[in-house]
Coordinates of C-alpha atoms and ligand atoms in Angstrom, one line a residue:
X7 CA 19.6 -11.9 6.8
X8 CA 17.3 -13.3 4.7
X9 CA 15.1 -16.5 5.4
X10 CA 16.8 -18.9 3.5
X11 CA 19.9 -17.8 6.0
X12 CA 17.3 -17.9 8.9
X13 CA 16.4 -21.3 7.6
X14 CA 19.3 -23.1 7.1
X15 CA 20.9 -21.0 10.1
X16 CA 18.2 -22.8 12.7
X17 CA 18.8 -26.0 11.9
X18 CA 22.3 -26.1 11.4
X19 CA 22.5 -24.5 14.8
X20 CA 20.7 -28.2 16.5
X21 CA 22.3 -30.6 14.7
X22 CA 25.5 -28.9 16.1
X23 CA 23.2 -29.4 19.1
X24 CA 22.4 -33.1 18.3
X25 CA 19.0 -33.1 16.4
X26 CA 18.6 -34.8 13.2
X27 CA 17.2 -32.8 10.9
X28 CA 13.9 -34.3 9.7
X29 CA 12.6 -33.1 6.3
X30 CA 8.5 -31.3 6.1
X31 CA 5.8 -33.8 6.2
X32 CA 2.8 -33.2 3.9
X33 CA 0.0 -30.3 4.8
X34 CA -2.1 -34.1 5.2
X35 CA -1.2 -34.9 8.2
X36 CA -2.2 -38.9 9.0
X37 CA -4.1 -38.7 11.9
X38 CA -7.4 -38.5 10.4
X39 CA -9.1 -35.9 13.4
X40 CA -7.1 -33.3 12.1
X41 CA -7.8 -31.7 8.5
X42 CA -4.2 -29.9 8.4
X43 CA -0.7 -30.0 10.1
X44 CA -1.3 -26.8 12.0
X45 CA 2.2 -27.8 14.5
X46 CA 5.4 -28.8 13.6
X47 CA 5.5 -31.7 16.2
X48 CA 2.3 -33.1 14.6
X49 CA 4.2 -35.8 12.7
X50 CA 6.2 -36.8 15.7
X51 CA 3.2 -37.1 18.0
X52 CA 3.5 -41.2 18.5
X53 CA 7.7 -40.4 19.9
X54 CA 6.0 -37.7 23.3
X55 CA 4.2 -41.2 23.8
X56 CA 6.1 -43.9 24.5
X57 CA 6.4 -45.2 20.5
X58 CA 10.8 -45.4 19.4
X59 CA 11.4 -42.7 17.1
X60 CA 13.2 -43.8 14.4
X61 CA 15.1 -40.5 14.6
X62 CA 16.5 -40.4 17.5
X63 CA 15.1 -38.2 20.5
X64 CA 16.4 -35.7 19.5
X65 CA 15.1 -33.7 16.3
X66 CA 14.5 -30.5 14.5
X67 CA 12.9 -29.5 11.4
X68 CA 11.1 -26.3 9.5
X69 CA 7.4 -28.1 8.9
X70 CA 5.3 -26.3 6.3
X71 CA 1.7 -25.9 8.1
X72 CA -1.2 -24.4 7.1
X73 CA -4.4 -22.7 9.7
X74 CA -7.5 -22.7 9.7
X75 CA -8.3 -21.2 13.1
X76 CA -6.6 -17.8 12.0
X77 CA -8.4 -17.7 8.9
X78 CA -10.2 -13.9 9.6
X79 CA -7.2 -12.9 11.4
X80 CA -5.2 -12.3 8.4
X81 CA -5.1 -9.1 7.0
X82 CA -3.1 -7.7 10.9
X83 CA 0.7 -8.3 11.2
X84 CA 1.5 -11.8 11.9
X85 CA -1.5 -13.6 11.3
X86 CA -1.1 -16.3 8.3
X87 CA -2.7 -19.4 7.2
X88 CA 0.1 -21.1 4.8
X89 CA 3.2 -20.5 7.6
X90 CA 6.2 -22.3 8.1
X91 CA 7.3 -23.5 11.8
X92 CA 10.8 -24.0 12.8
X93 CA 10.7 -26.2 15.6
X94 CA 13.6 -28.4 18.0
X95 CA 11.6 -31.1 19.7
X96 CA 13.0 -33.8 22.3
X97 CA 11.2 -37.0 22.9
X98 CA 12.1 -38.1 26.6
X99 CA 15.6 -36.8 26.0
X100 CA 16.6 -33.0 27.3
X101 CA 13.6 -31.2 28.7
X102 CA 13.3 -27.8 30.2
X103 CA 16.7 -26.4 31.3
X104 CA 18.0 -27.2 27.7
X105 CA 15.4 -26.4 26.0
X106 CA 15.3 -22.5 27.4
X107 CA 19.0 -22.6 27.0
X108 CA 18.9 -24.1 23.3
X109 CA 16.1 -20.9 22.3
X110 CA 17.9 -18.5 25.0
X111 CA 21.2 -19.1 22.4
X112 CA 19.9 -19.1 19.2
X113 CA 17.9 -15.9 19.2
X114 CA 20.2 -13.6 21.6
X115 CA 24.0 -15.1 21.3
X116 CA 23.3 -16.3 17.4
X117 CA 21.1 -13.7 16.1
X118 CA 21.9 -11.2 18.6
X119 CA 17.1 -10.2 18.9
X120 CA 17.7 -7.6 21.2
X121 CA 17.2 -8.3 25.0
X122 CA 16.4 -5.6 26.1
X123 CA 12.9 -5.7 23.7
X124 CA 11.8 -9.8 24.4
X125 CA 9.1 -11.4 27.3
X126 CA 8.7 -14.1 28.0
X127 CA 5.2 -15.9 29.5
X128 CA 5.1 -19.1 31.4
X129 CA 2.5 -21.0 32.7
X130 CA 0.5 -19.5 36.1
X131 CA -1.1 -23.0 37.0
X132 CA -4.6 -24.1 36.7
X133 CA -7.3 -25.3 39.6
X134 CA -9.4 -26.6 37.3
X135 CA -6.8 -28.7 35.4
X136 CA -4.5 -29.8 38.7
X137 CA -1.5 -28.4 37.2
X138 CA 1.0 -25.8 39.2
X139 CA 1.8 -22.8 37.9
X140 CA 5.7 -23.5 36.3
X141 CA 7.9 -22.0 39.0
X142 CA 10.4 -24.5 37.4
X143 CA 10.3 -22.0 34.0
X144 CA 10.6 -18.9 35.6
X145 CA 14.1 -19.8 37.7
X146 CA 15.8 -20.6 34.3
X147 CA 14.6 -17.9 32.6
X148 CA 15.8 -15.8 36.0
X149 CA 19.2 -17.7 35.9
X150 CA 19.6 -16.7 32.4
X151 CA 19.7 -13.2 33.6
X152 CA 16.1 -12.3 32.7
X153 CA 15.0 -9.8 35.3
X154 CA 11.7 -10.7 36.7
X155 CA 9.3 -8.0 35.5
X156 CA 10.1 -9.4 32.1
X157 CA 8.6 -12.6 33.2
X158 CA 4.4 -13.0 33.1
X159 CA 2.7 -15.8 34.3
X160 CA -0.6 -16.9 32.6
X161 CA -3.5 -19.3 32.1
X162 CA -4.0 -22.7 30.6
X163 CA -6.0 -20.0 28.0
X164 CA -2.4 -18.4 26.5
X165 CA 0.6 -21.6 28.0
X166 CA -0.8 -24.5 28.2
X167 CA -0.5 -26.1 24.7
X168 CA -2.6 -28.8 23.0
X169 CA -3.7 -31.6 22.1
X170 CA -3.3 -31.4 18.2
X171 CA -6.6 -32.5 17.4
X172 CA -9.2 -34.9 19.8
X173 CA -6.1 -36.3 21.8
X174 CA -2.6 -36.8 22.6
X175 CA 0.5 -34.6 24.4
X176 CA 0.4 -31.0 25.4
X177 CA 1.6 -29.5 28.5
X178 CA 2.3 -25.7 29.8
X179 CA 4.5 -23.8 27.3
X180 CA 6.3 -20.4 27.8
X181 CA 6.6 -18.1 25.3
X182 CA 9.4 -15.5 24.3
X183 CA 7.8 -12.4 22.1
X184 CA 10.0 -9.4 20.6
X185 CA 9.0 -6.1 20.3
X186 CA 5.5 -7.3 21.1
X187 CA 5.9 -10.5 18.7
X188 CA 5.2 -13.9 20.1
X189 CA 8.2 -15.6 18.1
X190 CA 8.5 -18.8 19.4
X191 CA 5.9 -21.5 21.3
X192 CA 8.4 -23.7 24.2
X193 CA 5.7 -26.5 24.6
X194 CA 6.8 -28.9 27.7
X195 CA 4.7 -31.9 27.2
X196 CA 4.1 -33.3 30.5
X197 CA 0.8 -34.7 30.2
X198 CA -1.6 -36.7 28.0
X199 CA -5.1 -35.6 27.4
X200 CA -7.4 -37.9 26.3
X201 CA -10.5 -37.8 24.3
X202 CA -12.8 -36.5 27.0
X203 CA -10.1 -34.1 28.2
X204 CA -9.0 -35.7 31.2
X205 CA -5.1 -35.1 31.8
X206 CA -2.9 -37.8 32.7
X207 CA 1.2 -37.4 33.5
X208 CA 3.1 -38.9 31.1
X209 CA 6.2 -41.9 31.4
X210 CA 8.3 -39.8 29.7
X211 CA 8.2 -36.1 28.9
X212 CA 9.1 -34.5 26.4
X213 CA 9.4 -30.6 25.0
X214 CA 8.4 -29.2 20.9
X215 CA 8.8 -25.7 20.4
X216 CA 7.2 -23.9 17.2
X217 CA 9.3 -20.5 15.9
X218 CA 7.1 -18.9 12.8
X219 CA 9.9 -18.4 10.5
X220 CA 7.2 -15.4 8.7
X221 CA 7.4 -13.6 12.3
X222 CA 11.2 -14.6 13.2
X223 CA 12.1 -12.4 9.9
X224 CA 10.1 -9.9 10.6
X225 CA 11.8 -8.9 13.7
X226 CA 15.5 -10.0 12.3
X227 CA 14.1 -8.1 9.2
X228 CA 13.1 -5.0 11.1
X229 CA 10.0 -4.9 10.0
X230 CA 6.1 -3.4 10.9
X231 CA 4.5 -6.5 9.4
X232 CA 5.4 -10.2 8.5
X233 CA 4.0 -9.5 4.9
X234 CA 7.5 -6.7 5.2
X235 CA 9.7 -9.7 5.1
X236 CA 11.1 -11.3 1.7
X237 CA 8.9 -14.1 2.1
X238 CA 5.9 -11.8 1.4
X239 CA 7.4 -8.7 -0.2
X240 CA 8.1 -9.9 -3.6
X241 CA 4.1 -10.7 -3.8
X242 CA 3.0 -7.8 -2.3
X243 CA 4.5 -5.2 -4.8
X244 CA 2.1 -6.9 -7.5
X245 CA -1.0 -6.0 -5.3
X246 CA -2.2 -2.4 -5.0
X247 CA -2.2 -1.1 -1.4
X248 CA -4.7 1.4 -1.5
X249 CA -6.0 -0.7 1.3
X250 CA -3.2 -2.8 3.4
X251 CA -5.4 -5.5 4.7
X252 CA -7.2 -6.4 1.5
X253 CA -3.5 -6.7 -0.2
X254 CA -2.5 -8.9 2.8
X255 CA -5.3 -11.1 2.2
X256 CA -4.5 -11.3 -1.2
X257 CA -1.0 -12.6 -0.6
X258 CA -1.7 -14.5 2.2
X259 CA -4.2 -16.2 0.3
X260 CA -2.5 -16.9 -2.7
X261 CA 0.5 -18.3 -0.9
X262 CA -2.0 -20.7 1.2
X263 CA -3.9 -21.7 -2.2
X264 CA -0.1 -22.6 -4.3
X265 CA 0.8 -24.8 -1.0
X266 CA -2.6 -26.1 -0.6
X267 CA -2.9 -27.2 -4.2
X268 CA 0.4 -28.8 -4.2
X269 CA -0.6 -31.7 -2.1
X270 CA -3.0 -32.6 -4.5
X271 CA -6.3 -30.9 -2.7
X272 CA -8.5 -30.0 -5.3
X273 CA -11.4 -26.9 -4.6
X274 CA -14.8 -28.4 -3.8
X275 CA -17.1 -28.5 -1.2
X276 CA -16.3 -30.2 1.4
X277 CA -13.3 -30.9 3.8
X278 CA -9.6 -29.4 2.8
X279 CA -11.2 -28.7 -1.1
X280 CA -13.7 -26.2 0.5
X281 CA -11.0 -24.4 2.4
X282 CA -8.8 -24.5 -0.4
X283 CA -12.5 -22.8 -2.7
X284 CA -12.5 -21.1 0.4
X285 CA -9.2 -18.6 0.1
X286 CA -9.1 -18.5 -3.8
X287 CA -12.4 -17.0 -3.4
X288 CA -11.2 -15.0 -0.8
X289 CA -8.4 -13.6 -3.2
X290 CA -10.9 -13.7 -5.9
X291 CA -13.3 -10.8 -3.5
X292 CA -10.6 -8.5 -2.2
X293 CA -8.7 -8.5 -5.5
X294 CA -12.6 -7.1 -6.8
X295 CA -12.7 -4.6 -4.0
X296 CA -9.3 -3.7 -5.6
X297 CA -10.4 -3.5 -9.2
X298 CA -8.4 -5.9 -10.1
X299 CA -8.7 -7.7 -13.8
X300 CA -9.7 -11.2 -14.2
X301 CA -6.9 -14.1 -13.6
X302 CA -4.6 -11.7 -11.7
X303 CA -4.0 -14.4 -9.1
X304 CA -2.1 -16.3 -11.2
X305 CA 1.2 -14.0 -11.7
X306 CA 1.1 -13.7 -7.8
X307 CA 1.0 -17.6 -7.9
X308 CA 4.4 -17.2 -10.1
X309 CA 5.4 -15.1 -7.3
X310 CA 4.7 -17.5 -4.9
X311 CA 6.6 -20.6 -6.3
X312 CA 10.4 -18.3 -7.2
X313 CA 10.5 -17.5 -3.8
X314 CA 10.1 -20.7 -2.5
X315 CA 11.5 -22.9 -5.9
X316 CA 14.7 -23.6 -3.9
X317 CA 13.3 -24.9 -0.8
X318 CA 10.2 -26.8 -2.0
X319 CA 11.4 -28.1 -5.5
X320 CA 7.9 -29.7 -6.1
X321 CA 6.7 -26.3 -6.8
X322 CA 8.1 -25.7 -10.0
X323 CA 7.6 -29.1 -11.2
X324 CA 3.7 -29.1 -10.5
X325 CA 3.3 -25.0 -11.4
X326 CA 1.1 -25.6 -14.8
X327 CA -1.7 -27.4 -12.8
X328 CA -1.1 -25.1 -9.2
X329 CA -1.9 -22.7 -11.9
X330 CA -4.6 -24.4 -13.8
X331 CA -7.0 -25.3 -10.9
X332 CA -6.4 -21.4 -9.7
X333 CA -7.3 -19.7 -12.9
X334 CA -10.2 -22.3 -13.8
X335 CA -11.7 -21.6 -9.2
X336 CA -11.4 -18.0 -10.0
X337 CA -12.7 -18.3 -13.6
X338 CA -16.1 -20.5 -12.2
X339 CA -16.3 -18.6 -9.6
X340 CA -16.4 -14.6 -11.7
X341 CA -18.3 -16.2 -14.5
X342 CA -21.5 -16.7 -11.7
X343 CA -21.6 -13.8 -10.5
X344 CA -24.0 -12.3 -12.6
X345 CA -26.1 -15.4 -11.7
X346 CA -25.5 -14.8 -8.2
X347 CA -26.8 -10.9 -8.1
X348 CA -29.3 -11.9 -9.7
X349 CA -30.6 -14.3 -7.0
X350 CA -29.7 -11.5 -4.4
X351 CA -32.2 -9.1 -6.2
X352 CA -34.7 -11.9 -6.0
X353 CA -34.1 -13.0 -2.0
X354 CA -34.3 -8.8 -1.6
X355 CA -37.6 -8.3 -3.1
X356 CA -38.9 -11.6 -1.5
X357 CA -37.6 -10.4 1.7
X358 CA -38.1 -6.7 2.2
X359 CA -40.8 -5.8 4.7
X360 CA -42.0 -1.7 4.5
X361 CA -39.2 -1.2 2.2
X362 CA -36.3 -2.3 3.7
X363 CA -34.0 -5.4 5.3
X364 CA -32.3 -5.7 7.5
X365 CA -29.0 -6.6 8.9
X366 CA -29.5 -10.6 9.5
X367 CA -31.8 -10.5 6.0
X368 CA -28.6 -9.1 4.6
X369 CA -26.2 -11.9 5.9
X370 CA -28.9 -14.8 5.5
X371 CA -28.7 -13.4 1.3
X372 CA -24.4 -12.9 1.7
X373 CA -24.9 -16.4 2.9
X374 CA -26.7 -17.9 -0.3
X375 CA -24.8 -15.7 -2.6
X376 CA -21.2 -15.1 -1.5
X377 CA -22.6 -10.9 -2.7
X378 CA -20.6 -9.0 0.1
X379 CA -23.0 -6.8 1.4
X380 CA -22.0 -3.3 -0.1
X381 CA -23.2 -4.6 -3.3
X382 CA -26.0 -6.1 -1.6
X383 CA -27.0 -1.8 -0.4
X384 CA -26.2 -0.9 -3.6
X385 CA -29.1 -3.8 -5.1
X386 CA -31.9 -2.8 -2.7
X387 CA -31.2 0.7 -3.7
X388 CA -31.4 0.0 -7.5
X389 CA -35.0 -1.0 -6.1
X390 CA -35.4 2.1 -3.3
X391 CA -34.8 -1.1 -0.7
X392 CA -33.0 0.4 2.5
X393 CA -30.6 -1.6 4.6
X394 CA -31.5 -0.9 8.3
X395 CA -29.2 -1.9 10.9
X396 CA -25.6 -3.5 9.4
X397 CA -24.2 -4.5 12.8
X398 CA -26.4 -7.0 12.6
X399 CA -25.1 -8.4 9.0
X400 CA -21.1 -8.3 11.1
X401 CA -22.6 -9.7 14.5
X402 CA -24.2 -12.6 12.2
X403 CA -20.7 -13.0 10.8
X404 CA -19.2 -13.4 13.9
X405 CA -21.2 -15.3 14.9
X406 CA -21.4 -17.5 12.2
X407 CA -17.0 -17.7 12.0
X408 CA -16.8 -18.7 16.2
X409 CA -19.0 -21.6 15.0
X410 CA -17.0 -22.7 11.4
X411 CA -13.8 -22.0 13.6
X412 CA -14.5 -24.7 16.3
X413 CA -15.3 -27.3 13.4
X414 CA -12.6 -26.5 11.4
X415 CA -10.2 -27.7 12.2
X416 CA -11.9 -31.0 12.5
X417 CA -12.0 -33.3 9.8
X418 CA -15.8 -34.2 9.7
X419 CA -15.4 -37.8 9.2
X420 CA -17.4 -37.5 6.0
X421 CA -15.1 -39.2 3.0
X422 CA -13.4 -42.4 5.7
X423 CA -17.5 -42.9 6.7
X424 CA -19.0 -41.6 4.1
X425 CA -17.1 -42.4 0.5
X426 CA -18.7 -46.3 -0.3
X427 CA -18.0 -45.5 -4.2
X428 CA -13.9 -44.9 -3.4
X429 CA -13.8 -47.5 -1.2
X430 CA -14.8 -49.7 -3.6
X431 CA -12.1 -47.8 -6.3
X432 CA -9.2 -48.7 -4.0
X433 CA -10.3 -52.3 -3.6
X434 CA -10.3 -52.5 -7.8
X435 CA -7.2 -50.8 -7.3
X436 CA -5.2 -53.2 -5.4
X437 CA -6.4 -55.5 -7.2
X438 CA -5.3 -54.3 -10.8
X439 CA -2.0 -53.2 -9.4
X440 CA -1.1 -56.3 -8.0
X441 CA -2.6 -58.0 -11.9
X442 CA -0.1 -55.7 -13.4
X443 CA 2.6 -55.3 -11.5
X444 CA 2.8 -58.8 -9.2
X445 CA 1.8 -60.1 -6.1
X446 CA 4.5 -58.3 -4.0
X447 CA 2.6 -55.8 -3.9
X448 CA 0.9 -54.9 -0.6
X449 CA -1.1 -52.5 0.8
X450 CA 0.2 -49.8 3.4
X451 CA -2.1 -47.3 4.0
X452 CA -4.9 -45.4 2.1
X453 CA -6.9 -42.6 3.1
X454 CA -10.2 -41.9 1.1
X455 CA -11.9 -38.5 1.3
X456 CA -15.1 -38.1 -0.6
X457 CA -13.1 -36.2 -3.2
X458 CA -10.3 -38.4 -4.4
X459 CA -8.4 -41.7 -2.5
X460 CA -4.4 -41.9 -1.4
X461 CA -3.5 -45.6 -2.0
X462 CA 0.6 -46.3 -0.1
X463 CA 1.9 -50.0 -1.4
X464 CA 4.5 -51.7 -1.8
X465 CA 6.8 -51.8 -4.7
X466 CA 10.8 -51.5 -5.4
X467 CA 10.1 -48.5 -8.5
X468 CA 8.6 -45.6 -10.2
X469 CA 5.5 -47.2 -12.6
X470 CA 6.0 -46.4 -16.2
X471 CA 3.3 -44.1 -18.1
X472 CA 2.7 -47.5 -20.0
X473 CA 1.6 -49.4 -16.6
X474 CA -0.5 -46.1 -14.6
X475 CA -2.2 -46.6 -17.9
X476 CA -3.1 -50.3 -17.5
X477 CA -4.0 -50.4 -13.8
X478 CA -6.1 -47.5 -15.1
X479 CA -8.0 -49.4 -17.7
X480 CA -7.9 -52.6 -15.7
X481 CA -10.1 -50.7 -12.7
X482 CA -12.3 -49.4 -15.6
X483 CA -13.2 -52.6 -17.7
X484 CA -13.9 -53.4 -14.0
X485 CA -16.2 -51.0 -13.1
X486 CA -17.9 -50.9 -17.1
X487 CA -18.6 -55.1 -16.5
X488 CA -20.4 -53.7 -13.9
X489 CA -19.5 -56.8 -11.2
X490 CA -21.7 -57.2 -8.2
X491 CA -20.1 -56.5 -4.6
X492 CA -20.6 -59.0 -2.5
X493 CA -20.5 -59.4 1.9
X494 CA -19.7 -61.8 3.6
X495 CA -18.8 -62.7 7.1
X496 CA -16.2 -65.7 8.4
X497 CA -13.9 -66.6 10.7
X498 CA -10.2 -64.2 10.1
X499 CA -9.0 -68.4 9.1
X500 CA -11.5 -68.2 6.1
X501 CA -11.6 -65.2 5.1
X502 CA -7.9 -65.3 4.6
X503 CA -7.9 -69.1 3.0
X504 CA -9.9 -68.2 0.7
X505 CA -7.8 -66.0 -0.5
X506 CA -9.2 -62.3 1.0
X507 CA -6.5 -59.4 1.3
X508 CA -5.6 -58.0 4.6
X509 CA -4.3 -55.0 5.7
X510 CA -1.0 -56.5 7.2
X511 CA -0.9 -53.3 9.8
X512 CA -4.7 -53.7 11.1
X513 CA -5.6 -55.8 14.0
X514 CA -9.0 -57.6 12.5
X515 CA -11.5 -59.6 14.6
X516 CA -12.5 -63.5 14.7
X517 CA -15.6 -62.7 12.4
X518 CA -14.7 -59.6 9.3
X519 CA -16.0 -59.4 6.5
X520 CA -15.3 -59.6 3.5
X521 CA -15.8 -57.7 0.3
X522 CA -15.0 -59.3 -3.3
X523 CA -15.7 -57.9 -6.9
X524 CA -16.4 -61.6 -8.7
X525 CA -12.5 -63.3 -8.8
X526 CA -11.6 -60.2 -9.5
X527 CA -11.1 -59.1 -6.1
X528 CA -11.4 -60.5 -2.2
X529 CA -11.2 -58.7 0.6
X530 CA -11.1 -58.3 4.8
X531 CA -12.6 -54.7 5.2
X532 CA -15.1 -52.6 7.5
X533 CA -16.7 -51.0 4.4
X534 CA -18.9 -49.7 3.4
X535 CA -19.1 -50.2 -0.6
X536 CA -21.3 -49.9 -3.5
X537 CA -23.5 -52.7 -4.4
X538 CA -22.5 -53.0 -7.8
X539 CA -19.0 -51.7 -9.3
X540 CA -21.0 -49.7 -12.4
X541 CA -21.4 -46.7 -9.9
X542 CA -18.1 -45.7 -9.7
X543 CA -18.4 -43.6 -13.4
X544 CA -14.4 -43.2 -14.5
X545 CA -11.5 -44.1 -12.7
X546 CA -8.6 -41.9 -13.0
X547 CA -4.9 -41.9 -11.6
X548 CA -4.3 -38.4 -11.1
X549 CA -0.8 -39.2 -10.2
X550 CA 2.1 -41.9 -8.7
X551 CA 4.5 -40.8 -6.5
X552 CA 7.6 -42.2 -4.2
X553 CA 6.3 -42.2 -0.5
X554 CA 9.0 -43.8 1.4
X555 CA 12.1 -46.8 0.4
X556 CA 10.1 -49.4 -1.7
X557 CA 6.4 -47.6 -0.9
X558 CA 4.7 -45.9 -3.9
X559 CA 1.3 -43.8 -3.7
X560 CA -1.1 -42.8 -6.0
X561 CA -3.8 -40.2 -6.3
X562 CA -6.7 -41.3 -8.1
X563 CA -10.6 -39.8 -8.4
X564 CA -13.6 -40.6 -10.1
X565 CA -15.5 -38.8 -12.4
Ligands
LIG28 N1 3.1 -27.2 19.2 C1 3.5 -26.1 19.0 C2 2.9 -25.0 18.7 O1 2.3 -24.8 17.1 C3 5.0 -25.2 19.4 O2 5.4 -26.1 18.7 O3 3.3 -23.4 19.0

């Protein structure tokens, strides 16, 4: 059974059981406290907290996810950065009994997975959190005929899930493991965890389940790892298998890169862009270990698109962009290698003591130059310098990973708070859109990082190439005019009366700050902004696309 059928069968099964099928949301979440979408429930978070779901109380989806938390695990049989998660969700509708029965029916009746090889885990309870053992789930599994010795109890590390981000719904979970692999996670959202990690019971109970498509394919197709399934095999076939872990890292990372770029992310040194850069460079380093020639990533990226082109048609339409970004990043990285080796060489000479350098020093050299330990050893050897206690290199690496892993899931706040250029650019864009398209244009949302801005606005149809060019030109004209950005405080009423634009979704305080650029733009805003428009450089629209009925989205950058 191939993965396309698994996806289809899952959604069909749940549709028949009264679930509305909801398309995958973007890998870039609306929740600003997380960097990527890491779970199917993320787009539904408000519906667990009482907000009415526009899709009804039962939904199912196949969600694109990207998990930086698993990046260092990639290479084993079943950890990945990019994955697809199948899930069914209930917002105050069914709870434990039906959720467990549905999962049981799909896996063991519909897909006929061997029940004998399955193990079930449930929450053992936690005194600190004052959450009791999940006796109910144990009973439900038993009623389905699962013997007691197949039901294992674990604490909060393993069997309590969520929240995603800084706060949100969470609760005990029960997992289904088949042939030793965790396949399906059923979370029972009974609590709300706030920023101080305090739990309060939710008024409305919910179900959030997640089953990795790759892992499901692995057990259904009876493969030793996710990499042998049809979701990876065509990529793997193109990479030498002399070092299996390295081969898998390349396959995982190139897939992750293709999907991240398809969402408009570009390599950079911060936030999402830095993760993209890390995986492209990681794949490039791995390719070097396997002695692959330059640009080896391009045919692999094409394989990724082959595998997914029917499920995610936008990959095909963005193919040229995706390949160009990968090729440029890899070339830049390779080109810089000679220079980086030279720096490493100098650092070795400088830091040696009595003809040797320690593993800790080697790690510092590595983190500055990205030259790996084996090559550092060779370079040191060329100068007759020895490397002592290499183990220290690896322990430093582990320490560092611990830190970066904790940080990586969180957005570093950088973009939103520290990008005055892009905030000002957003105002100019808003004003330009209203001048060129008409006064019906209203801001529906925006997301600003220090790399790019995203601006959602009301407009009934696709913008023409000419309109895009006119808007871009007008913004650039205003940048060149070097307008002063004026900041004034006034009452909300006065601001609106004097024509300041307000973002309708926001609730404003009585006294607001208004930023204006001559008589071109005037908006209520928290800032920050630049002093003069000429600080922006050049404004470029990268993309104009639909983002819901009557709403368009523009992605733009400053160069
Ligand atoms: N949110 C849970 C997970 O990601 C179940 O969907 O595992």
